[in-house]
Short mmCIF file of N, CA, C and O in Angstrom, two decimals:
data_model
loop_
_atom_site.label_atom_id
_atom_site.label_comp_id
_atom_site.label_asym_id
_atom_site.label_seq_id
_atom_site.Cartn_x
_atom_site.Cartn_y
_atom_site.Cartn_z
N UNK A 12 -47.31 -45.95 -18.76
CA UNK A 12 -47.18 -44.58 -19.46
C UNK A 12 -45.70 -44.85 -19.24
O UNK A 12 -44.75 -45.41 -17.91
N UNK A 13 -44.99 -44.15 -20.29
CA UNK A 13 -43.40 -43.90 -20.00
C UNK A 13 -43.08 -42.12 -19.82
O UNK A 13 -43.70 -41.71 -20.50
N UNK A 14 -42.26 -41.97 -18.70
CA UNK A 14 -41.89 -40.81 -18.94
C UNK A 14 -40.50 -40.28 -18.92
O UNK A 14 -39.46 -40.91 -18.68
N UNK A 15 -40.53 -39.41 -20.62
CA UNK A 15 -39.59 -39.13 -21.03
C UNK A 15 -39.81 -37.81 -22.18
O UNK A 15 -40.76 -37.55 -22.05
N UNK A 16 -38.63 -37.44 -22.21
CA UNK A 16 -38.59 -36.23 -23.49
C UNK A 16 -38.02 -37.21 -24.74
O UNK A 16 -36.86 -37.04 -24.97
N UNK A 17 -39.13 -37.22 -25.23
CA UNK A 17 -39.17 -37.69 -26.44
C UNK A 17 -39.05 -36.76 -27.80
O UNK A 17 -39.30 -35.51 -27.67
N UNK A 18 -37.75 -37.45 -28.29
CA UNK A 18 -37.30 -36.67 -29.84
C UNK A 18 -37.19 -37.46 -31.18
O UNK A 18 -36.95 -38.65 -30.52
N UNK A 19 -37.04 -36.75 -31.81
CA UNK A 19 -36.46 -37.80 -32.99
C UNK A 19 -35.32 -37.51 -33.78
O UNK A 19 -34.67 -36.38 -33.82
N UNK A 20 -34.67 -38.58 -33.61
CA UNK A 20 -32.65 -38.17 -34.50
C UNK A 20 -33.43 -38.45 -36.08
O UNK A 20 -33.91 -39.73 -36.57
N UNK A 21 -32.64 -37.52 -36.94
CA UNK A 21 -32.41 -38.18 -38.12
C UNK A 21 -30.89 -37.85 -38.66
O UNK A 21 -30.17 -36.97 -37.95
N UNK A 22 -30.45 -38.33 -39.80
CA UNK A 22 -28.79 -38.34 -40.77
C UNK A 22 -28.96 -36.66 -40.87
O UNK A 22 -27.41 -36.12 -40.25
N UNK A 23 -29.52 -36.10 -41.43
CA UNK A 23 -29.61 -34.61 -41.80
C UNK A 23 -30.85 -34.34 -41.75
O UNK A 23 -31.83 -34.57 -42.44
N UNK A 24 -31.24 -32.61 -41.15
CA UNK A 24 -32.11 -32.46 -41.10
C UNK A 24 -32.49 -30.65 -41.44
O UNK A 24 -31.13 -29.92 -40.96
N UNK A 25 -33.18 -29.76 -41.99
CA UNK A 25 -33.37 -28.34 -41.68
C UNK A 25 -34.57 -27.76 -41.14
O UNK A 25 -35.16 -26.57 -40.61
N UNK A 26 -35.34 -29.05 -40.51
CA UNK A 26 -36.01 -28.78 -39.66
C UNK A 26 -36.35 -28.92 -38.49
O UNK A 26 -34.99 -29.09 -37.77
N UNK A 27 -37.01 -28.32 -37.20
CA UNK A 27 -36.74 -27.96 -36.01
C UNK A 27 -37.38 -29.04 -34.93
O UNK A 27 -37.13 -29.59 -34.09
N UNK A 28 -38.62 -29.52 -35.74
CA UNK A 28 -39.83 -30.87 -35.01
C UNK A 28 -40.49 -31.22 -36.19
O UNK A 28 -40.31 -31.41 -37.13
N UNK A 29 -40.94 -32.00 -35.45
CA UNK A 29 -41.25 -33.42 -36.65
C UNK A 29 -42.81 -34.13 -35.17
O UNK A 29 -42.22 -34.40 -34.29
N UNK A 30 -44.05 -34.21 -36.13
CA UNK A 30 -45.05 -34.73 -35.26
C UNK A 30 -45.19 -33.92 -33.78
O UNK A 30 -45.78 -34.26 -32.77
N UNK A 31 -44.76 -32.42 -33.84
CA UNK A 31 -44.60 -31.71 -32.52
C UNK A 31 -43.85 -31.87 -31.38
O UNK A 31 -43.28 -31.38 -30.91
N UNK A 32 -42.52 -32.96 -32.16
CA UNK A 32 -41.26 -32.98 -30.79
C UNK A 32 -40.22 -32.78 -31.64
O UNK A 32 -40.17 -32.24 -32.84
N UNK A 33 -39.20 -32.51 -30.83
CA UNK A 33 -37.96 -31.68 -31.31
C UNK A 33 -37.37 -32.86 -32.87
O UNK A 33 -37.76 -34.25 -32.39
N UNK A 34 -36.71 -32.46 -33.30
CA UNK A 34 -36.21 -33.15 -34.25
C UNK A 34 -34.75 -32.80 -34.59
O UNK A 34 -34.24 -31.70 -34.95
N UNK A 35 -33.99 -33.50 -34.24
CA UNK A 35 -32.41 -33.29 -34.19
C UNK A 35 -31.49 -33.80 -35.35
O UNK A 35 -31.74 -35.37 -35.70
N UNK A 36 -30.34 -33.50 -35.91
CA UNK A 36 -29.59 -34.34 -36.52
C UNK A 36 -28.84 -35.08 -35.81
O UNK A 36 -28.17 -34.81 -34.57
N UNK A 37 -28.38 -36.19 -36.23
CA UNK A 37 -27.31 -37.00 -35.07
C UNK A 37 -25.90 -36.49 -35.21
O UNK A 37 -25.11 -36.56 -33.90
N UNK A 38 -25.06 -35.55 -36.04
CA UNK A 38 -24.46 -34.72 -35.63
C UNK A 38 -24.57 -33.49 -34.82
O UNK A 38 -23.36 -33.32 -33.87
N UNK A 39 -25.48 -33.38 -34.16
CA UNK A 39 -25.66 -32.39 -33.08
C UNK A 39 -26.66 -32.82 -31.74
O UNK A 39 -26.81 -32.34 -31.19
N UNK A 40 -25.99 -34.28 -31.48
CA UNK A 40 -26.50 -34.82 -30.29
C UNK A 40 -25.49 -35.02 -29.52
O UNK A 40 -24.05 -34.49 -29.50
N UNK A 41 -25.26 -34.74 -27.90
CA UNK A 41 -24.59 -34.77 -27.60
C UNK A 41 -24.81 -35.86 -26.17
O UNK A 41 -26.09 -36.97 -26.90
N UNK A 42 -24.06 -36.38 -26.24
CA UNK A 42 -23.63 -37.53 -24.98
C UNK A 42 -24.42 -37.56 -23.63
O UNK A 42 -24.41 -38.88 -23.35
N UNK A 43 -25.48 -36.71 -23.72
CA UNK A 43 -25.74 -36.58 -22.17
C UNK A 43 -27.00 -37.45 -21.86
O UNK A 43 -27.96 -37.78 -21.09
N UNK A 44 -27.93 -37.69 -23.56
CA UNK A 44 -29.09 -38.72 -23.52
C UNK A 44 -28.94 -39.43 -23.26
O UNK A 44 -28.08 -40.54 -22.35
N UNK A 45 -30.02 -39.81 -21.77
CA UNK A 45 -30.24 -41.50 -21.51
C UNK A 45 -30.27 -42.41 -22.13
O UNK A 45 -29.65 -43.08 -22.07
N UNK A 46 -30.88 -42.63 -23.01
CA UNK A 46 -31.00 -43.89 -23.61
C UNK A 46 -31.72 -43.36 -24.78
O UNK A 46 -32.31 -42.52 -24.99
N UNK A 47 -31.28 -43.62 -25.97
CA UNK A 47 -31.81 -43.88 -27.31
C UNK A 47 -32.25 -45.30 -27.70
O UNK A 47 -31.35 -46.04 -28.02
N UNK A 48 -33.12 -45.67 -28.36
CA UNK A 48 -34.14 -46.58 -29.06
C UNK A 48 -34.19 -46.52 -30.66
O UNK A 48 -34.64 -45.18 -30.85
N UNK A 49 -33.76 -47.05 -31.07
CA UNK A 49 -33.19 -47.11 -32.50
C UNK A 49 -34.48 -48.07 -33.15
O UNK A 49 -34.44 -48.94 -32.55
N UNK A 50 -35.66 -47.37 -34.07
CA UNK A 50 -36.48 -47.87 -34.34
C UNK A 50 -37.04 -48.56 -35.82
O UNK A 50 -38.41 -48.78 -36.15
N UNK A 51 -35.84 -48.46 -36.17
CA UNK A 51 -35.81 -48.86 -37.77
C UNK A 51 -35.27 -49.75 -37.90
O UNK A 51 -34.31 -50.28 -37.45
N UNK A 52 -35.82 -50.95 -38.78
CA UNK A 52 -35.26 -52.62 -38.33
C UNK A 52 -34.17 -52.29 -40.06
O UNK A 52 -33.46 -52.26 -39.78
N UNK A 53 -34.90 -51.74 -40.74
CA UNK A 53 -34.43 -51.25 -41.69
C UNK A 53 -32.83 -50.81 -41.83
O UNK A 53 -31.70 -51.07 -42.23
N UNK A 54 -32.54 -49.71 -41.26
CA UNK A 54 -31.78 -49.11 -40.74
C UNK A 54 -31.13 -49.19 -39.59
O UNK A 54 -30.04 -48.34 -39.38
N UNK A 55 -31.42 -50.02 -39.02
CA UNK A 55 -31.08 -50.43 -37.26
C UNK A 55 -29.25 -50.65 -37.15
O UNK A 55 -28.74 -49.71 -36.57
N UNK A 56 -28.44 -50.99 -38.20
CA UNK A 56 -27.18 -51.00 -37.81
C UNK A 56 -26.69 -49.59 -37.90
O UNK A 56 -25.67 -49.52 -37.99
N UNK A 57 -27.07 -49.34 -39.63
CA UNK A 57 -26.34 -47.71 -40.04
C UNK A 57 -26.93 -46.72 -38.72
O UNK A 57 -26.09 -45.95 -38.78
N UNK A 58 -27.66 -46.57 -38.34
CA UNK A 58 -28.22 -46.10 -36.93
C UNK A 58 -27.50 -45.91 -35.86
O UNK A 58 -26.57 -44.70 -35.04
N UNK A 59 -27.23 -47.21 -35.81
CA UNK A 59 -26.29 -47.89 -34.60
C UNK A 59 -24.90 -47.21 -34.63
O UNK A 59 -24.35 -46.55 -33.88
N UNK A 60 -24.36 -47.43 -36.14
CA UNK A 60 -22.73 -47.01 -36.25
C UNK A 60 -22.82 -45.66 -36.22
O UNK A 60 -21.81 -44.98 -35.68
N UNK A 61 -23.92 -44.94 -36.45
CA UNK A 61 -23.86 -43.07 -36.76
C UNK A 61 -23.85 -42.88 -34.86
O UNK A 61 -23.23 -42.24 -34.81
N UNK A 62 -24.41 -43.59 -34.46
CA UNK A 62 -24.73 -42.97 -32.73
C UNK A 62 -23.33 -43.24 -32.02
O UNK A 62 -22.71 -41.84 -31.60
N UNK A 63 -22.77 -44.36 -32.56
CA UNK A 63 -21.29 -44.79 -31.98
C UNK A 63 -20.68 -43.20 -32.23
O UNK A 63 -19.06 -43.23 -31.51
N UNK A 64 -20.38 -43.35 -33.77
CA UNK A 64 -19.34 -42.43 -34.63
C UNK A 64 -19.42 -41.17 -33.87
O UNK A 64 -18.41 -40.37 -34.19
N UNK A 65 -20.24 -40.52 -33.50
CA UNK A 65 -20.77 -39.03 -32.55
C UNK A 65 -20.50 -38.97 -31.65
O UNK A 65 -20.92 -38.25 -30.79
N UNK A 66 -20.23 -39.88 -30.75
CA UNK A 66 -19.85 -40.05 -29.72
C UNK A 66 -20.65 -41.02 -28.50
O UNK A 66 -20.60 -40.71 -27.28
N UNK A 67 -21.77 -41.42 -28.64
CA UNK A 67 -23.15 -41.54 -27.79
C UNK A 67 -22.52 -43.43 -27.38
O UNK A 67 -22.08 -44.08 -28.28
N UNK A 68 -22.51 -43.37 -26.03
CA UNK A 68 -22.17 -44.72 -25.59
C UNK A 68 -23.24 -45.84 -25.81
O UNK A 68 -23.99 -45.66 -25.93
N UNK A 69 -22.47 -47.13 -25.99
CA UNK A 69 -23.20 -47.96 -26.64
C UNK A 69 -24.25 -48.19 -25.54
O UNK A 69 -25.05 -49.45 -26.03
N UNK A 70 -23.88 -48.37 -24.47
CA UNK A 70 -24.65 -48.76 -23.60
C UNK A 70 -26.03 -47.81 -23.20
O UNK A 70 -27.01 -48.00 -22.82
N UNK A 71 -25.98 -46.69 -24.15
CA UNK A 71 -27.27 -46.18 -24.19
C UNK A 71 -28.20 -46.01 -25.25
O UNK A 71 -29.29 -45.57 -25.76
N UNK A 72 -27.50 -47.03 -25.75
CA UNK A 72 -28.69 -47.26 -26.99
C UNK A 72 -29.09 -48.82 -27.24
O UNK A 72 -28.80 -49.71 -27.14
N UNK A 73 -30.54 -48.43 -27.52
CA UNK A 73 -31.42 -49.22 -27.45
C UNK A 73 -31.99 -49.99 -28.98
O UNK A 73 -32.47 -49.33 -29.32
N UNK A 74 -31.51 -51.21 -29.11
CA UNK A 74 -31.71 -51.66 -30.20
C UNK A 74 -33.50 -51.99 -29.87
O UNK A 74 -32.79 -53.59 -29.57
N UNK A 75 -34.41 -52.39 -31.31
CA UNK A 75 -35.74 -53.02 -30.68
C UNK A 75 -35.80 -54.50 -31.89
O UNK A 75 -36.44 -55.14 -31.04
N UNK A 76 -34.74 -54.59 -32.40
CA UNK A 76 -34.84 -56.12 -33.19
C UNK A 76 -33.52 -56.94 -33.58
O UNK A 76 -32.23 -56.21 -32.93
N UNK A 77 -33.93 -58.03 -33.34
CA UNK A 77 -32.96 -59.14 -32.73
C UNK A 77 -32.78 -59.05 -34.77
O UNK A 77 -33.00 -58.75 -35.76
N UNK A 78 -31.53 -60.00 -35.06
CA UNK A 78 -31.19 -59.91 -36.61
C UNK A 78 -32.10 -61.08 -37.12
O UNK A 78 -32.17 -61.34 -38.79
N UNK A 79 -32.75 -61.97 -36.70
CA UNK A 79 -33.86 -62.76 -36.93
C UNK A 79 -35.21 -62.17 -37.30
O UNK A 79 -36.40 -62.81 -38.20
N UNK A 80 -35.67 -61.09 -36.97
CA UNK A 80 -36.88 -60.39 -37.46
C UNK A 80 -36.79 -59.79 -38.33
O UNK A 80 -35.77 -59.29 -39.71
N UNK A 81 -38.02 -60.02 -39.43
CA UNK A 81 -38.05 -59.17 -40.43
C UNK A 81 -39.07 -58.37 -40.61
O UNK A 81 -38.97 -57.52 -41.92
N UNK A 82 -40.05 -57.76 -39.50
CA UNK A 82 -41.19 -57.10 -40.04
C UNK A 82 -41.05 -56.10 -38.30
O UNK A 82 -40.58 -56.36 -37.44
N UNK A 83 -40.67 -55.07 -38.94
CA UNK A 83 -40.62 -53.53 -37.57
C UNK A 83 -41.90 -53.16 -37.24
O UNK A 83 -43.16 -53.31 -38.09
N UNK A 84 -42.03 -52.05 -36.29
CA UNK A 84 -43.21 -51.53 -35.75
C UNK A 84 -43.98 -50.73 -36.76
O UNK A 84 -44.88 -50.31 -37.00
N UNK A 85 -43.18 -49.95 -37.70
CA UNK A 85 -43.95 -48.74 -38.42
C UNK A 85 -44.60 -49.66 -39.46
O UNK A 85 -46.03 -49.60 -40.08
N UNK A 86 -44.09 -50.65 -40.20
CA UNK A 86 -45.10 -52.13 -40.98
C UNK A 86 -46.46 -52.45 -40.30
O UNK A 86 -47.39 -52.28 -40.77
N UNK A 87 -46.12 -53.04 -38.79
CA UNK A 87 -47.09 -53.59 -38.12
C UNK A 87 -47.99 -52.56 -38.13
O UNK A 87 -49.36 -52.70 -38.10
N UNK A 88 -47.84 -51.13 -37.61
CA UNK A 88 -48.97 -49.99 -37.22
C UNK A 88 -49.59 -49.57 -38.42
O UNK A 88 -51.08 -49.46 -39.01
N UNK A 89 -48.90 -49.64 -39.52
CA UNK A 89 -49.55 -49.05 -41.07
C UNK A 89 -50.35 -50.29 -42.05
O UNK A 89 -51.15 -50.09 -42.34
N UNK A 90 -50.36 -51.99 -41.17
CA UNK A 90 -50.93 -52.96 -41.39
C UNK A 90 -52.12 -52.98 -40.57
O UNK A 90 -52.57 -54.56 -41.02
N UNK A 91 -52.52 -52.19 -39.86
CA UNK A 91 -53.62 -52.60 -38.82
C UNK A 91 -54.61 -52.14 -39.07
O UNK A 91 -54.94 -50.60 -39.28
N UNK A 92 -55.48 -53.03 -39.19
CA UNK A 92 -57.12 -52.53 -38.86
C UNK A 92 -57.71 -51.77 -38.15
O UNK A 92 -57.63 -52.76 -36.82
N UNK A 93 -57.90 -50.68 -38.16
CA UNK A 93 -58.39 -49.87 -36.59
C UNK A 93 -59.94 -49.73 -37.13
O UNK A 93 -60.03 -49.01 -38.16
N UNK A 94 -60.63 -50.31 -35.77
CA UNK A 94 -62.58 -49.95 -36.13
C UNK A 94 -63.10 -48.98 -35.30
O UNK A 94 -62.72 -48.71 -34.23
#
C-alpha cells in the first residue's frame, strides 16, 4: 500500500474533483508537496517544465519514463484483458 494524499494536476481546469479526488491547476500548486509523479509519457517533458515554472523543486518531481520508452501506463491499462 502507498499512503498518500492523491490528487490530480492539469494545466487549466474549472472542476474541483476528478474521479473523486481533488483536481488542481498547475498554476495553483504550492511548493509544499512532498512528491509529484508525472504519469504521462506523451506530455512528460511539458508537465515537468510547467511544474518547474511554478516553483516546484525538481527533487520533488518523479518522472516515470525514460527517453527510450514508447508505451505509457494509460496504454497498458486500457489494453489489458480483464477476465
